[in-house]
Coordinates of C-alpha atoms and ligand atoms in Angstrom, one line a residue:
Chain M
M1 CA -12.9 -16.4 19.5
A2 CA -9.7 -16.5 17.5
F3 CA -9.1 -20.0 18.7
L4 CA -12.5 -21.1 17.5
Y5 CA -12.1 -19.3 14.2
Q6 CA -8.7 -21.0 13.5
T7 CA -10.0 -24.4 14.6
G8 CA -12.9 -24.1 12.2
R9 CA -10.7 -22.9 9.5
Y10 CA -8.3 -25.8 10.2
F11 CA -11.1 -28.4 9.7
L12 CA -12.2 -26.7 6.5
F13 CA -8.6 -26.7 5.3
L14 CA -8.5 -30.5 6.0
G15 CA -11.5 -30.9 3.8
K16 CA -9.6 -29.2 1.0
V17 CA -6.4 -31.3 1.7
F18 CA -8.4 -34.5 1.3
G19 CA -10.4 -33.2 -1.6
R20 CA -9.9 -33.8 -5.3
P21 CA -6.5 -35.3 -5.7
V22 CA -4.0 -35.1 -8.7
K23 CA -3.0 -38.1 -10.9
H24 CA -1.9 -41.1 -8.9
R25 CA 1.5 -41.2 -10.7
I26 CA 2.3 -37.6 -9.6
F27 CA 1.0 -38.1 -6.1
F28 CA 3.1 -41.2 -5.6
K29 CA 6.2 -39.5 -6.7
Q30 CA 5.5 -36.6 -4.4
I31 CA 5.1 -38.9 -1.5
I32 CA 8.5 -40.5 -2.2
D33 CA 10.1 -37.1 -2.4
E34 CA 8.5 -36.0 0.8
I35 CA 9.6 -39.2 2.6
D36 CA 13.1 -38.5 1.5
D37 CA 13.0 -34.8 2.4
L38 CA 11.0 -34.9 5.7
G39 CA 11.8 -38.4 6.9
I40 CA 15.2 -39.4 5.8
G41 CA 16.4 -35.8 6.2
S42 CA 15.5 -36.1 9.9
L43 CA 17.3 -39.4 10.5
G44 CA 20.5 -37.7 11.7
I45 CA 19.0 -35.5 14.3
V46 CA 16.7 -38.4 15.6
I47 CA 19.7 -40.7 16.0
I48 CA 21.9 -38.2 17.7
I49 CA 19.3 -37.0 20.2
S50 CA 18.0 -40.5 20.9
F51 CA 21.5 -41.8 21.6
F52 CA 22.4 -39.1 24.1
I53 CA 19.1 -39.0 25.8
G54 CA 19.1 -42.8 26.1
A55 CA 22.5 -42.6 27.7
V56 CA 21.5 -39.9 30.1
I57 CA 18.3 -41.6 31.1
T58 CA 20.2 -44.7 32.0
L59 CA 22.8 -42.9 34.0
Q60 CA 20.4 -40.8 35.9
T61 CA 18.2 -43.7 36.7
A62 CA 21.2 -45.6 37.9
Y63 CA 22.4 -42.8 40.1
N64 CA 18.9 -42.3 41.5
I65 CA 18.4 -45.8 42.7
E66 CA 21.8 -46.5 44.2
L67 CA 20.4 -48.7 47.0
P68 CA 22.2 -52.0 47.3
I69 CA 18.9 -54.0 47.7
I70 CA 17.6 -52.9 44.3
P71 CA 19.2 -55.0 41.6
K72 CA 21.1 -53.2 38.8
Y73 CA 18.9 -54.7 36.1
T74 CA 16.0 -52.5 37.2
V75 CA 17.9 -49.6 35.6
G76 CA 17.5 -51.4 32.3
V77 CA 13.8 -51.9 32.9
A78 CA 13.2 -48.3 33.8
A79 CA 15.3 -46.9 31.0
R80 CA 13.5 -49.2 28.5
D81 CA 10.0 -48.2 29.6
T82 CA 10.8 -44.5 29.6
I83 CA 12.2 -44.7 26.1
L84 CA 9.4 -46.9 24.8
L85 CA 6.5 -45.1 26.4
E86 CA 7.4 -41.5 26.3
F87 CA 10.7 -40.5 25.0
S88 CA 10.8 -42.0 21.5
S89 CA 7.3 -41.1 20.5
T90 CA 6.7 -37.8 22.2
I91 CA 10.1 -36.2 22.4
V92 CA 11.1 -37.2 19.0
S93 CA 7.8 -35.9 17.6
L94 CA 8.3 -32.6 19.4
I95 CA 11.8 -32.3 17.9
L96 CA 10.3 -33.1 14.5
A97 CA 7.6 -30.5 15.1
G98 CA 10.4 -28.0 15.3
K99 CA 12.4 -29.3 12.3
V100 CA 9.8 -30.6 9.9
G101 CA 7.0 -28.2 11.0
S102 CA 9.0 -25.0 10.4
H103 CA 10.3 -26.5 7.1
I104 CA 6.7 -27.2 5.9
A105 CA 5.3 -23.9 7.0
S106 CA 8.0 -21.8 5.5
E107 CA 8.1 -23.7 2.3
I108 CA 4.3 -23.4 1.8
G109 CA 4.2 -19.9 3.2
T110 CA 6.8 -18.7 0.7
M111 CA 4.8 -20.3 -2.1
R112 CA 1.8 -18.3 -0.9
V113 CA 3.5 -14.9 -0.7
T114 CA 5.2 -15.4 -4.1
E115 CA 1.9 -16.3 -5.7
Q116 CA 2.9 -19.8 -6.5
I117 CA -0.2 -21.1 -4.8
D118 CA -2.3 -18.7 -6.8
A119 CA -0.6 -20.1 -9.9
L120 CA -1.7 -23.6 -8.9
D121 CA -5.3 -22.4 -8.2
V122 CA -5.5 -20.6 -11.6
M123 CA -4.6 -23.8 -13.3
G124 CA -7.5 -25.5 -11.5
I125 CA -5.3 -27.6 -9.2
N126 CA -6.5 -28.2 -5.7
S127 CA -3.5 -26.4 -4.2
A128 CA -4.1 -27.5 -0.6
G129 CA -4.3 -31.1 -1.6
Y130 CA -1.5 -31.0 -4.0
L131 CA 0.9 -29.3 -1.5
V132 CA -0.1 -30.7 1.8
L133 CA -1.5 -34.2 1.3
P134 CA 1.8 -35.8 0.2
K135 CA 3.5 -34.3 3.3
V136 CA 0.7 -35.6 5.6
V137 CA 0.9 -39.1 4.1
A138 CA 4.7 -39.1 4.2
M139 CA 4.8 -38.0 7.8
I140 CA 2.2 -40.6 8.9
F141 CA 4.2 -43.3 7.1
I142 CA 7.7 -42.3 8.1
N143 CA 7.2 -41.1 11.7
P144 CA 6.6 -44.6 13.1
F145 CA 9.9 -45.7 11.5
L146 CA 11.8 -42.8 13.0
V147 CA 10.3 -43.6 16.4
M148 CA 11.3 -47.2 16.1
I149 CA 14.8 -46.2 15.2
S150 CA 14.9 -43.8 18.1
M151 CA 13.8 -46.6 20.4
G152 CA 16.6 -48.9 19.2
V153 CA 19.3 -46.1 19.3
G154 CA 18.1 -44.8 22.7
I155 CA 18.3 -48.2 24.3
G156 CA 21.7 -48.8 22.6
G157 CA 22.9 -45.5 24.0
G158 CA 21.8 -46.5 27.5
W159 CA 23.5 -49.8 27.2
L160 CA 26.8 -48.2 26.0
A161 CA 26.7 -45.5 28.7
G162 CA 26.0 -48.1 31.4
A163 CA 28.5 -50.6 30.3
S164 CA 31.3 -48.1 29.5
T165 CA 31.1 -46.3 32.8
G166 CA 30.6 -49.6 34.7
V167 CA 27.5 -48.1 36.3
V168 CA 25.2 -50.8 34.9
P169 CA 27.2 -53.8 33.6
S170 CA 26.2 -55.1 30.2
P171 CA 24.7 -58.4 31.3
E172 CA 22.4 -56.8 33.8
F173 CA 21.3 -54.1 31.5
I174 CA 20.5 -56.6 28.8
Y175 CA 18.6 -58.7 31.3
G176 CA 16.8 -55.6 32.4
I177 CA 15.6 -54.5 29.0
Q178 CA 14.0 -58.0 28.5
Y179 CA 12.5 -58.3 32.0
G180 CA 8.7 -58.0 32.0
F181 CA 8.6 -56.6 28.5
I182 CA 5.2 -55.5 27.4
P183 CA 4.9 -55.5 23.6
F184 CA 1.9 -53.2 23.7
Y185 CA 4.1 -50.4 24.8
V186 CA 5.7 -50.4 21.4
T187 CA 2.3 -50.5 19.7
Y188 CA 1.1 -47.7 21.9
S189 CA 4.1 -45.6 20.9
L190 CA 3.6 -46.3 17.2
I191 CA -0.1 -45.3 17.4
K192 CA 1.0 -42.1 19.0
S193 CA 3.6 -41.5 16.3
V194 CA 1.1 -41.8 13.5
V195 CA -1.2 -39.3 15.2
F196 CA 1.7 -36.9 15.9
G197 CA 3.0 -37.3 12.3
F198 CA -0.5 -36.2 11.1
L199 CA -0.6 -33.3 13.5
I200 CA 2.8 -32.0 12.5
A201 CA 2.2 -32.0 8.8
S202 CA -1.4 -30.8 8.7
I203 CA -1.0 -28.0 11.3
S204 CA 2.2 -26.7 9.7
G205 CA 0.7 -27.0 6.3
F206 CA -2.3 -25.0 7.6
W207 CA -0.2 -22.1 8.9
G208 CA 1.9 -22.0 5.8
Y209 CA -1.1 -22.1 3.5
Y210 CA -2.8 -19.2 5.2
T211 CA 0.2 -16.9 5.3
S212 CA -0.4 -13.5 3.9
G213 CA 2.1 -10.7 3.4
G214 CA 5.8 -11.2 3.0
A215 CA 9.0 -12.6 4.4
L216 CA 8.1 -11.4 7.9
E217 CA 4.8 -13.2 7.9
V218 CA 6.4 -16.4 6.6
G219 CA 8.7 -16.4 9.6
R220 CA 5.7 -15.8 11.9
S221 CA 3.8 -18.6 10.3
S222 CA 6.6 -21.0 10.8
T223 CA 7.0 -20.1 14.4
R224 CA 3.3 -20.5 14.9
A225 CA 3.4 -23.9 13.2
V226 CA 6.0 -25.1 15.6
V227 CA 4.3 -23.8 18.7
V228 CA 0.8 -25.0 17.8
S229 CA 1.9 -28.4 16.7
S230 CA 4.0 -28.9 19.8
V231 CA 1.1 -27.9 22.0
Q232 CA -1.2 -30.3 20.1
I233 CA 1.3 -33.1 20.4
L234 CA 1.3 -32.6 24.2
L235 CA -2.4 -32.4 24.3
F236 CA -3.0 -35.5 22.2
N237 CA -0.3 -37.3 24.2
L238 CA -2.4 -36.9 27.2
I239 CA -5.6 -37.9 25.5
L240 CA -4.0 -41.0 23.9
T241 CA -2.3 -42.1 27.1
Q242 CA -5.6 -42.0 28.8
L243 CA -7.4 -43.8 26.0
L244 CA -4.8 -46.5 25.4
L245 CA -3.2 -47.2 28.7
A246 CA -5.9 -46.6 31.3
Chain I
M1 CA -14.3 -12.7 -25.2
I2 CA -14.6 -11.9 -21.5
E3 CA -17.4 -9.7 -20.2
V4 CA -17.2 -8.2 -16.8
N5 CA -20.5 -6.8 -15.6
N6 CA -20.8 -4.5 -12.6
I7 CA -18.5 -6.3 -10.2
Y8 CA -17.9 -5.2 -6.7
K9 CA -15.2 -6.5 -4.4
S10 CA -14.2 -5.4 -0.9
F11 CA -11.9 -6.7 1.8
E12 CA -13.0 -6.2 5.4
G13 CA -14.9 -3.0 4.7
N14 CA -12.3 -1.7 2.2
D15 CA -14.1 -1.3 -1.1
V16 CA -11.4 -2.1 -3.7
L17 CA -13.6 -2.6 -6.8
K18 CA -16.7 -0.5 -7.3
D19 CA -19.1 -1.3 -10.1
V20 CA -16.4 -2.2 -12.7
S21 CA -17.6 -3.3 -16.1
G22 CA -15.8 -4.0 -19.4
V23 CA -15.6 -6.1 -22.4
F24 CA -12.3 -7.8 -23.4
E25 CA -12.2 -9.1 -26.9
S26 CA -10.5 -12.1 -28.3
G27 CA -7.4 -11.8 -30.5
K28 CA -6.7 -8.4 -28.8
T29 CA -4.3 -7.2 -26.1
N30 CA -6.6 -5.6 -23.6
L31 CA -4.9 -3.3 -21.1
I32 CA -5.9 -2.4 -17.6
I33 CA -4.0 0.7 -16.4
G34 CA -4.1 2.6 -13.2
Q35 CA -2.0 3.8 -10.4
S36 CA -0.3 1.6 -7.9
G37 CA -3.0 0.5 -5.4
S38 CA -5.9 1.4 -7.7
G39 CA -7.0 -2.3 -7.7
K40 CA -5.6 -3.7 -11.0
T41 CA -4.3 -6.9 -9.4
V42 CA -7.5 -7.4 -7.4
L43 CA -9.5 -6.9 -10.6
L44 CA -7.4 -9.5 -12.6
K45 CA -7.5 -12.0 -9.7
T46 CA -11.3 -11.5 -9.4
I47 CA -11.7 -12.1 -13.2
V48 CA -9.8 -15.4 -12.9
G49 CA -11.7 -16.4 -9.8
L50 CA -8.8 -16.2 -7.2
H51 CA -11.1 -13.7 -5.4
E52 CA -14.8 -14.2 -5.4
V53 CA -16.9 -11.2 -6.5
D54 CA -19.2 -9.7 -3.9
K55 CA -21.6 -8.7 -6.6
G56 CA -21.7 -8.7 -10.4
E57 CA -21.0 -11.2 -13.1
I58 CA -18.0 -12.5 -15.2
I59 CA -18.7 -14.2 -18.5
Y60 CA -16.3 -16.2 -20.5
D61 CA -17.5 -16.6 -24.1
G62 CA -21.1 -16.8 -23.0
R63 CA -20.3 -19.0 -19.9
S64 CA -21.1 -17.3 -16.6
F65 CA -18.0 -18.0 -14.6
T66 CA -19.3 -16.4 -11.4
G67 CA -22.4 -18.7 -11.3
M68 CA -20.4 -21.9 -11.7
H69 CA -19.3 -24.5 -9.3
T70 CA -15.6 -25.4 -8.7
K71 CA -15.9 -28.4 -10.9
A72 CA -17.3 -26.6 -13.9
R73 CA -14.8 -23.9 -13.4
K74 CA -12.0 -26.4 -13.8
D75 CA -12.8 -26.8 -17.5
I76 CA -12.5 -23.0 -18.0
R77 CA -9.4 -22.9 -15.9
K78 CA -7.7 -25.3 -18.4
E79 CA -8.2 -22.6 -21.0
M80 CA -6.5 -19.9 -18.9
G81 CA -2.9 -19.0 -18.6
M82 CA -1.7 -16.5 -16.1
L83 CA 1.5 -14.5 -15.7
F84 CA 1.9 -13.2 -12.1
Q85 CA 3.4 -9.9 -11.0
G86 CA 6.4 -11.8 -9.5
S87 CA 6.5 -14.6 -12.1
A88 CA 5.4 -17.2 -9.5
L89 CA 7.6 -19.9 -11.0
F90 CA 7.8 -23.0 -8.8
D91 CA 11.3 -22.6 -7.3
S92 CA 11.7 -26.3 -6.5
K93 CA 11.4 -27.1 -10.2
T94 CA 13.7 -26.5 -13.2
V95 CA 12.7 -24.2 -16.0
E96 CA 11.7 -27.2 -18.1
E97 CA 9.7 -28.8 -15.3
N98 CA 7.9 -25.5 -14.7
V99 CA 6.8 -25.3 -18.3
R100 CA 5.9 -29.0 -18.4
F101 CA 4.0 -28.8 -15.1
P102 CA 0.5 -28.0 -16.5
L103 CA 1.0 -30.7 -19.1
D104 CA 2.1 -33.2 -16.5
I105 CA -1.0 -32.5 -14.5
F106 CA -3.6 -32.3 -17.2
S107 CA -2.5 -33.8 -20.5
E108 CA -2.5 -37.4 -21.4
M109 CA 0.6 -36.9 -23.6
S110 CA 3.6 -39.2 -23.3
L111 CA 6.7 -37.8 -21.5
V112 CA 8.5 -37.3 -24.7
D113 CA 5.7 -35.3 -26.2
R114 CA 5.4 -33.2 -23.0
I115 CA 9.1 -32.4 -23.2
D116 CA 8.7 -31.5 -26.8
R117 CA 5.8 -29.3 -26.1
A118 CA 7.8 -27.6 -23.2
N119 CA 10.7 -27.0 -25.5
F120 CA 8.5 -25.6 -28.2
C121 CA 7.0 -23.1 -25.7
L122 CA 10.4 -22.2 -24.5
K123 CA 11.6 -21.6 -28.0
R124 CA 8.6 -19.5 -28.6
V125 CA 9.7 -17.1 -25.9
H126 CA 13.3 -17.3 -27.3
L127 CA 14.7 -19.3 -24.5
E128 CA 17.2 -22.1 -25.2
N129 CA 19.7 -24.0 -23.2
V130 CA 18.2 -23.0 -19.8
N131 CA 16.0 -26.1 -19.4
H132 CA 17.9 -27.5 -16.5
L133 CA 18.4 -24.3 -14.5
Y134 CA 16.3 -23.3 -11.5
P135 CA 14.3 -20.0 -11.5
A136 CA 16.7 -18.5 -9.0
E137 CA 19.5 -19.1 -11.5
I138 CA 18.1 -17.0 -14.3
S139 CA 17.4 -13.2 -14.7
G140 CA 14.1 -11.5 -14.0
G141 CA 13.4 -11.0 -17.7
M142 CA 14.1 -14.7 -18.3
Q143 CA 11.8 -15.7 -15.4
K144 CA 9.0 -13.6 -17.0
R145 CA 9.6 -15.4 -20.3
V146 CA 9.5 -18.8 -18.6
A147 CA 6.3 -17.8 -16.9
I148 CA 4.8 -16.9 -20.3
A149 CA 6.0 -20.3 -21.7
R150 CA 4.3 -22.0 -18.8
A151 CA 1.1 -19.9 -19.3
I152 CA 0.9 -21.0 -23.0
A153 CA 1.8 -24.6 -22.5
L154 CA -1.8 -25.8 -22.6
N155 CA -2.8 -23.5 -25.6
P156 CA -4.9 -21.2 -23.6
K157 CA -7.9 -19.2 -24.9
Y158 CA -7.4 -16.6 -22.2
L159 CA -4.1 -15.1 -21.1
F160 CA -3.8 -12.8 -18.0
C161 CA -0.6 -10.9 -17.3
D162 CA -0.1 -8.9 -14.1
E163 CA 2.5 -6.2 -14.8
P164 CA 4.5 -8.4 -17.2
N165 CA 7.3 -5.8 -17.3
S166 CA 7.6 -4.5 -13.8
G167 CA 11.2 -4.5 -12.7
L168 CA 12.5 -4.9 -16.2
D169 CA 14.6 -2.4 -18.3
P170 CA 12.8 -0.6 -21.1
R171 CA 14.3 -2.7 -23.8
T172 CA 13.4 -6.0 -22.2
S173 CA 10.0 -4.6 -21.4
I174 CA 9.4 -4.1 -25.1
V175 CA 10.5 -7.6 -25.9
I176 CA 8.0 -9.0 -23.4
D177 CA 5.2 -6.8 -24.6
E178 CA 5.8 -7.8 -28.2
L179 CA 5.9 -11.4 -27.2
I180 CA 2.5 -11.1 -25.5
Y181 CA 1.2 -9.3 -28.5
E182 CA 2.4 -11.8 -31.0
I183 CA 1.2 -14.8 -29.1
T184 CA -2.2 -13.1 -28.7
K185 CA -2.5 -12.7 -32.5
E186 CA -1.0 -16.1 -33.3
Y187 CA -3.5 -18.1 -31.3
N188 CA -6.4 -15.6 -31.2
I189 CA -6.2 -15.4 -27.4
T190 CA -8.3 -13.0 -25.2
T191 CA -5.4 -11.3 -23.4
I192 CA -5.7 -9.0 -20.5
V193 CA -2.6 -7.1 -19.3
N194 CA -2.3 -5.0 -16.2
T195 CA 0.3 -2.3 -16.4
H196 CA 1.2 1.2 -15.3
D197 CA 3.8 1.5 -18.0
M198 CA 2.9 4.1 -20.7
N199 CA 5.3 2.5 -23.1
S200 CA 3.3 -0.7 -23.0
V201 CA 0.1 1.3 -23.5
M202 CA 1.4 3.0 -26.6
G203 CA 3.0 -0.2 -27.8
I204 CA 0.2 -2.8 -27.5
G205 CA -2.8 -1.0 -26.1
E206 CA -5.5 -2.1 -28.6
K207 CA -8.0 -1.6 -25.9
V208 CA -7.3 0.3 -22.7
V209 CA -9.3 0.4 -19.5
F210 CA -8.3 3.0 -17.0
I211 CA -9.2 2.4 -13.3
A212 CA -8.7 4.8 -10.4
E213 CA -9.5 3.9 -6.8
G214 CA -11.4 0.9 -7.9
E215 CA -13.7 2.5 -10.5
K216 CA -13.5 2.5 -14.2
C217 CA -12.8 6.0 -15.3
W218 CA -12.2 5.7 -19.0
E219 CA -11.8 3.2 -21.8
G220 CA -10.6 3.5 -25.4
T221 CA -7.7 2.7 -27.6
K222 CA -4.1 3.8 -27.5
D223 CA -4.8 6.3 -30.3
E224 CA -7.6 7.9 -28.3
I225 CA -5.8 8.0 -25.0
L226 CA -3.5 11.0 -25.7
K227 CA -6.4 13.1 -26.9
S228 CA -8.8 12.4 -24.1
D229 CA -10.0 15.3 -21.9
N230 CA -10.7 13.0 -18.9
S231 CA -8.8 14.9 -16.2
R232 CA -8.0 11.9 -14.0
L233 CA -6.7 10.0 -17.0
N234 CA -4.5 12.9 -18.0
D235 CA -3.2 13.3 -14.4
F236 CA -2.1 9.6 -14.7
I237 CA -0.7 9.7 -18.2
F238 CA 1.1 13.1 -17.9
A239 CA 2.3 12.5 -14.4
S240 CA 5.8 13.7 -15.0
K241 CA 6.8 17.3 -15.5
F242 CA 8.6 16.4 -18.7
L243 CA 5.4 15.0 -20.2
K244 CA 3.3 17.9 -19.0
Q245 CA 5.7 20.3 -20.7
L246 CA 5.8 18.2 -23.8
R247 CA 2.0 18.3 -23.9
A248 CA 1.8 22.0 -23.4
G249 CA 4.2 22.4 -26.3
V250 CA 2.0 20.5 -28.8
Ligands
ATP301 N1 -6.0 -10.0 -0.2 C1 -6.3 -8.7 0.1 N2 -6.9 -8.4 1.3 C2 -7.1 -7.2 1.7 N3 -6.9 -6.1 0.9 C3 -6.3 -6.3 -0.3 C4 -6.0 -7.6 -0.8 N4 -5.5 -7.5 -2.0 C5 -5.4 -6.2 -2.3 N5 -6.0 -5.5 -1.3 C6 -6.1 -4.0 -1.3 O1 -6.7 -3.6 -2.5 C7 -6.1 -2.4 -3.0 C8 -5.7 -2.5 -4.4 O2 -4.6 -3.4 -4.5 P1 -4.0 -4.0 -5.9 O3 -2.9 -5.0 -5.5 O4 -5.1 -4.5 -6.7 O5 -3.3 -2.7 -6.5 P2 -2.6 -2.6 -7.9 O6 -3.4 -1.7 -8.7 O7 -2.4 -4.0 -8.5 O8 -1.2 -2.0 -7.5 P3 0.3 -2.2 -8.1 O9 0.4 -1.5 -9.3 O10 1.1 -1.7 -7.0 O11 0.4 -3.7 -8.2 C9 -5.0 -2.0 -2.0 O12 -5.5 -1.0 -1.2 C10 -4.8 -3.3 -1.2 O13 -4.5 -2.9 0.1
MG302 MG1 -0.7 -5.2 -8.9

């Protein structure tokens, strides 16, 4: 029951988010600010995590297929596909759900409990749209870039790990990442990243917006935002994989 | 003038407002007084439409607010300014940006004019040289004044203040009260102020509505309030031993 209630409320909330917007000039500036805050602000963590996971994926794959008859370049192939298909889009989005999601929910939640949202409503501003739409647009726009950067850095990390340890020599790895490359895998990941960006911003905005109480509830909303958006990312990952790759 | 006719409001079976009526006149500081939890904030938020009434009507100068759609309400909203119990300044914006905010959103003025207007409003509440500070960097009393400046930026016809001097020292409280009073007179605003501070009542209570447990128990002026024989009102006003003794003395 609670699930149905919240789902219904979420869709009504989306209606408000996409309702009556503010002046274009203000909206545009907000989007730029959010891209800076949510996107550029997440670049560091995306790069660090992608680099190390890319390295680990390569090494683990290499150690797992230590049969002399399997050529070394297959490690490059496997690492590339893992990163392109799953790691960069899904894992990076899950990490962003934690970082960006909690940030959005606590920012908006704090505005709710300190009556800043009431202040917007009294002025006749569509508070849900004013606060959440720029974040949604910014995340939809910036998430694919973060995912592409993650792909590059992840593969780079794999290459460096393989080459520096001598487990997968550089020429073989580079041959491997080009071998049987399917460009659609990148498209597929970017489509997922757009959907995930939308889910993170809208779900976190939703939990923040309907916070009531005080500091304790803001913390609770922010936890909820992270949990719910993570679960939804996993669920939509399954759905999109079935739709796009089957 | 704002007319409130027999409004009811409850939250999940908790009846907070029960058949409240009242007339709040323009150019006057109208006070709503009552104990903590009596429903003052709910009443004010219901009047401005942040809560929907369950029953009853609210009329702004002949325009029935309760019967209106969101779109039509927007026009009346532009005539409202509100000061919240906790100031509710946007903490990601500077003082000047806070005051300019309603202008940025609604007015067609140029940036220079908007900044001028913001500075004018800030000067009106006696604040200077704080334009580029953030709300967290100024005192509570200054925050209230910034909130007043923001509330009057669009030249409102209606001003709502929820406990404008809660958490302030008596002297600063009086400054805030007087500011609200002066602005009300200057621009002939219909002002409604929530308070439980008797100093405010005696200072600016041109019209006072007393509510207890969500019901209107008494209304009158500050001159009538001390002579009333309404027992619930007297319990509220003469709550302290000191005042009771003082009253017994006179
Ligand atoms: N959004 C809400 N949902 C449910 N109950 C509420 C809500 N807002 C207020 N109430 C209830 O309404 C009653 C009156 O609250 P209100 O905030 O109006 O009191 P108040 O007179 O403003 O008190 P104070 O002087 O402490 O600010 C309280 O019992 C409160 O629990
Ligand atoms: Mg209150």
